[in-house]
Amino acid sequence: LLGISGTPVEKHITLDSPANVELSCSLASKYSHLKIVQVAWKKGNETIKHINNAENSWSIRLTVTNENELGSYSCTLKGEEEFKAVFHLQGKSLPKIEGKEKTIISYEGDKVVMMCKSSNYTPIAWNWYLTNGSEQIAINDSLLSDKYVTDRVPANTTHLKILKLTKKDGGAYWCEAVFKLGKSSGKLKLKVLTFMVPLKPFLAILAEVVVLVAAIFLCEIYSKKKEKRA
């Protein structure tokens, strides 16, 4: 990447898998006569050790294995003039997780199975979380093993089984797919109903029928009494 005096140069680099990367800053030939007295490579505010593998050329070598090593790397060359270049190292767009924003309805005392799937890539791990207010709580072996059961069969799919549902189990659940260079998540909503909910319309109709029958019965009694008086 050639330096241009007074104007920062930016370059975007996209990785789709872990890789060894070398980033290099070198002066254009028209600046080769300038004396550089200070060279600084940084990731954010953290200074990184560099190498001088050619005249007027400075590099860093990275082994990118996870998302923590992605980000913006900059080199600044100071002397009679100042040059700066910024490399934006980013991971390939992660796949969308199927099952996103889906609402599942079930009943108290029943069980439910929620599923998430990654179609194009196989995650190295799956995680499940439930939302408690603004906090996300990880669902793992230590969290009510007799309540939650998880599996990942096949490897690009994950299931969360919740047993003995109660009203408190309703809410938002998150599945998280962990890839080598990032994470992707999907949100599912669970609504838990009581068995009285589907009966409410029937009970309302039944109540109307009872009222109607009672009204007819009272009318009949009143009519008979009136006939006897006559």
Short mmCIF file of C-alpha atoms in Angstrom, two decimals:
data_model
loop_
_atom_site.label_atom_id
_atom_site.label_comp_id
_atom_site.label_asym_id
_atom_site.label_seq_id
_atom_site.Cartn_x
_atom_site.Cartn_y
_atom_site.Cartn_z
CA LEU A 1 0.00 0.00 0.00
CA LEU A 2 1.60 3.28 -1.15
CA GLY A 3 1.70 6.25 1.21
CA ILE A 4 0.40 9.67 0.12
CA SER A 5 1.62 12.69 2.06
CA GLY A 6 -1.05 14.36 4.19
CA THR A 7 -3.86 12.00 3.14
CA PRO A 8 -4.61 8.80 5.10
CA VAL A 9 -4.96 5.76 2.86
CA GLU A 10 -7.58 3.13 3.76
CA LYS A 11 -7.86 -0.46 2.63
CA HIS A 12 -10.55 -3.07 3.46
CA ILE A 13 -9.56 -6.72 3.68
CA THR A 14 -12.16 -9.50 4.06
CA LEU A 15 -11.26 -12.96 5.35
CA ASP A 16 -13.59 -15.94 5.05
CA SER A 17 -11.45 -18.24 7.22
CA PRO A 18 -8.45 -18.07 9.60
CA ALA A 19 -5.27 -17.01 7.82
CA ASN A 20 -1.73 -15.70 8.15
CA VAL A 21 -1.74 -12.06 7.05
CA GLU A 22 1.06 -9.61 6.32
CA LEU A 23 0.21 -5.91 6.21
CA SER A 24 2.80 -3.60 4.71
CA CYS A 25 3.28 0.16 4.38
CA SER A 26 5.80 1.45 1.86
CA LEU A 27 6.55 4.92 0.52
CA ALA A 28 5.97 5.75 -3.12
CA SER A 29 9.18 6.16 -5.07
CA LYS A 30 8.75 9.93 -5.29
CA TYR A 31 9.07 10.08 -1.48
CA SER A 32 12.02 7.71 -1.22
CA HIS A 33 14.43 10.58 -0.56
CA LEU A 34 12.59 11.57 2.61
CA LYS A 35 14.05 10.55 5.93
CA ILE A 36 11.62 8.65 8.16
CA VAL A 37 12.49 9.03 11.84
CA GLN A 38 9.53 7.24 13.44
CA VAL A 39 7.35 4.29 12.39
CA ALA A 40 4.37 3.18 14.48
CA TRP A 41 2.00 0.27 13.85
CA LYS A 42 -1.12 0.13 16.03
CA LYS A 43 -4.36 -1.72 16.53
CA GLY A 44 -6.56 0.91 18.11
CA ASN A 45 -4.27 2.45 20.76
CA GLU A 46 -2.14 -0.67 21.17
CA THR A 47 1.33 -0.50 19.60
CA ILE A 48 2.41 -3.55 17.58
CA LYS A 49 5.98 -4.63 16.86
CA HIS A 50 6.87 -4.30 13.17
CA ILE A 51 9.61 -5.45 10.84
CA ASN A 52 11.58 -3.57 8.18
CA ASN A 53 11.80 -6.12 5.37
CA ALA A 54 12.87 -3.66 2.64
CA GLU A 55 14.03 -0.08 2.27
CA ASN A 56 11.16 2.33 3.01
CA SER A 57 8.82 -0.59 3.71
CA TRP A 58 7.49 -1.66 7.14
CA SER A 59 5.25 -4.65 7.87
CA ILE A 60 3.45 -6.58 10.58
CA ARG A 61 2.56 -10.27 10.45
CA LEU A 62 -0.65 -11.57 12.00
CA THR A 63 -2.12 -15.00 12.59
CA VAL A 64 -5.87 -14.39 12.50
CA THR A 65 -7.69 -17.27 14.18
CA ASN A 66 -10.71 -15.59 15.78
CA GLU A 67 -12.78 -12.41 15.70
CA ASN A 68 -10.67 -10.75 18.43
CA GLU A 69 -7.85 -10.36 15.91
CA LEU A 70 -10.06 -8.55 13.41
CA GLY A 71 -10.33 -4.76 13.44
CA SER A 72 -8.46 -1.67 12.22
CA TYR A 73 -4.68 -1.63 11.98
CA SER A 74 -2.80 1.57 11.21
CA CYS A 75 0.74 2.50 10.31
CA THR A 76 2.08 6.04 10.75
CA LEU A 77 5.37 7.18 9.22
CA LYS A 78 6.79 10.42 10.59
CA GLY A 79 9.69 12.47 9.27
CA GLU A 80 9.87 15.58 7.12
CA GLU A 81 6.30 14.71 6.22
CA GLU A 82 3.76 12.39 7.83
CA PHE A 83 2.10 9.41 6.14
CA LYS A 84 -0.66 7.18 7.46
CA ALA A 85 -2.47 4.10 6.20
CA VAL A 86 -5.33 2.17 7.83
CA PHE A 87 -6.17 -1.48 7.12
CA HIS A 88 -9.70 -2.61 8.06
CA LEU A 89 -9.52 -6.36 8.65
CA GLN A 90 -12.98 -7.94 8.71
CA GLY A 91 -14.58 -11.35 8.57
CA LYS A 92 -16.84 -12.51 5.79
CA SER A 93 -20.54 -11.81 6.33
CA LEU A 94 -21.88 -14.51 8.63
CA PRO A 95 -24.87 -16.61 7.59
CA LYS A 96 -28.34 -15.78 8.86
CA ILE A 97 -29.71 -18.22 11.37
CA GLU A 98 -33.02 -19.80 10.35
CA GLY A 99 -35.76 -19.61 12.96
CA LYS A 100 -35.17 -15.91 13.57
CA GLU A 101 -38.01 -13.91 15.15
CA LYS A 102 -40.28 -16.96 15.18
CA THR A 103 -43.04 -17.20 17.81
CA ILE A 104 -43.86 -20.62 19.26
CA ILE A 105 -47.11 -21.20 21.19
CA SER A 106 -47.55 -24.02 23.70
CA TYR A 107 -49.44 -24.84 26.92
CA GLU A 108 -48.62 -25.17 30.61
CA GLY A 109 -47.39 -28.61 31.64
CA ASP A 110 -46.43 -29.47 28.05
CA LYS A 111 -42.95 -29.53 26.49
CA VAL A 112 -41.63 -27.59 23.50
CA VAL A 113 -38.65 -27.93 21.13
CA MET A 114 -37.07 -24.85 19.54
CA MET A 115 -34.67 -25.15 16.61
CA CYS A 116 -32.10 -22.98 14.84
CA LYS A 117 -30.19 -23.85 11.69
CA SER A 118 -27.19 -22.54 9.73
CA SER A 119 -27.61 -23.48 6.07
CA ASN A 120 -24.27 -22.57 4.45
CA TYR A 121 -21.68 -22.98 7.19
CA THR A 122 -21.27 -25.39 10.09
CA PRO A 123 -20.60 -23.59 13.42
CA ILE A 124 -17.85 -24.79 15.71
CA ALA A 125 -20.28 -24.39 18.64
CA TRP A 126 -23.88 -23.48 19.49
CA ASN A 127 -25.05 -21.52 22.53
CA TRP A 128 -28.55 -20.87 23.91
CA TYR A 129 -29.64 -17.93 26.07
CA LEU A 130 -32.88 -16.83 27.70
CA THR A 131 -33.77 -13.21 28.39
CA ASN A 132 -34.47 -12.15 31.96
CA GLY A 133 -35.31 -8.45 31.76
CA SER A 134 -32.26 -6.84 30.13
CA GLU A 135 -29.96 -9.74 31.07
CA GLN A 136 -29.16 -12.78 28.93
CA ILE A 137 -28.71 -16.01 30.90
CA ALA A 138 -26.77 -18.87 29.34
CA ILE A 139 -28.60 -22.19 29.15
CA ASN A 140 -26.06 -24.93 29.86
CA ASP A 141 -25.64 -28.11 31.90
CA SER A 142 -25.48 -26.16 35.14
CA LEU A 143 -28.84 -24.45 34.57
CA LEU A 144 -31.70 -26.79 35.52
CA SER A 145 -30.64 -29.91 33.64
CA ASP A 146 -34.06 -31.44 34.34
CA LYS A 147 -35.70 -28.43 32.64
CA TYR A 148 -33.55 -27.73 29.57
CA VAL A 149 -32.05 -30.22 27.10
CA THR A 150 -29.87 -29.12 24.17
CA ASP A 151 -28.29 -30.96 21.25
CA ARG A 152 -26.71 -30.26 17.85
CA VAL A 153 -27.65 -33.10 15.55
CA PRO A 154 -26.82 -32.58 12.72
CA ALA A 155 -23.88 -30.24 13.42
CA ASN A 156 -25.39 -27.27 11.54
CA THR A 157 -28.59 -27.47 13.62
CA THR A 158 -29.31 -26.95 17.31
CA HIS A 159 -32.36 -27.89 19.40
CA LEU A 160 -33.50 -26.62 22.78
CA LYS A 161 -36.11 -28.74 24.58
CA ILE A 162 -37.96 -27.15 27.52
CA LEU A 163 -39.84 -29.54 29.80
CA LYS A 164 -42.82 -28.97 32.11
CA LEU A 165 -43.72 -25.54 30.79
CA THR A 166 -45.01 -22.83 33.11
CA LYS A 167 -46.13 -19.27 32.42
CA LYS A 168 -42.70 -18.08 33.59
CA ASP A 169 -41.04 -19.91 30.68
CA GLY A 170 -42.64 -17.53 28.18
CA GLY A 171 -40.36 -14.89 26.68
CA ALA A 172 -37.41 -14.43 24.33
CA TYR A 173 -34.76 -17.09 23.64
CA TRP A 174 -31.56 -16.65 21.60
CA CYS A 175 -29.55 -19.24 19.71
CA GLU A 176 -25.96 -18.27 18.92
CA ALA A 177 -23.80 -19.91 16.25
CA VAL A 178 -20.07 -19.57 16.90
CA PHE A 179 -17.81 -19.47 13.83
CA LYS A 180 -14.02 -19.11 13.67
CA LEU A 181 -14.26 -15.44 12.68
CA GLY A 182 -17.42 -14.31 14.42
CA LYS A 183 -20.86 -15.13 15.79
CA SER A 184 -24.39 -15.00 14.45
CA SER A 185 -27.59 -15.24 16.46
CA GLY A 186 -31.31 -15.82 16.03
CA LYS A 187 -34.20 -14.86 18.30
CA LEU A 188 -37.23 -17.01 19.05
CA LYS A 189 -40.25 -16.12 21.18
CA LEU A 190 -42.16 -18.57 23.35
CA LYS A 191 -45.74 -17.94 24.45
CA VAL A 192 -47.13 -20.26 27.14
CA LEU A 193 -50.92 -20.46 27.49
CA THR A 194 -53.11 -22.10 30.12
CA PHE A 195 -55.65 -24.71 29.00
CA MET A 196 -58.38 -22.26 29.97
CA VAL A 197 -57.45 -19.95 27.09
CA PRO A 198 -58.92 -22.08 24.26
CA LEU A 199 -61.94 -22.86 26.50
CA LYS A 200 -62.83 -19.20 27.07
CA PRO A 201 -64.79 -18.75 23.79
CA PHE A 202 -66.65 -22.02 24.47
CA LEU A 203 -67.44 -20.98 28.05
CA ALA A 204 -68.66 -17.58 26.87
CA ILE A 205 -71.01 -19.24 24.38
CA LEU A 206 -72.14 -21.75 27.03
CA ALA A 207 -72.89 -18.88 29.43
CA GLU A 208 -74.97 -17.13 26.76
CA VAL A 209 -76.90 -20.36 26.12
CA VAL A 210 -77.55 -20.83 29.85
CA VAL A 211 -78.80 -17.27 30.18
CA LEU A 212 -81.04 -17.70 27.13
CA VAL A 213 -82.47 -21.02 28.39
CA ALA A 214 -83.07 -19.51 31.83
CA ALA A 215 -84.84 -16.55 30.25
CA ILE A 216 -87.08 -18.87 28.19
CA PHE A 217 -87.81 -21.01 31.26
CA LEU A 218 -88.78 -17.96 33.34
CA CYS A 219 -90.98 -16.71 30.54
CA GLU A 220 -92.75 -20.08 30.42
CA ILE A 221 -93.38 -20.05 34.18
CA TYR A 222 -94.66 -16.49 34.04
CA SER A 223 -96.99 -17.35 31.14
CA LYS A 224 -98.46 -20.39 32.99
CA LYS A 225 -99.06 -18.33 36.14
CA LYS A 226 -100.80 -15.69 34.09
CA GLU A 227 -103.08 -18.33 32.46
CA LYS A 228 -104.05 -19.74 35.87
CA ARG A 229 -105.01 -16.28 37.14
CA ALA A 230 -107.11 -15.73 34.06
#
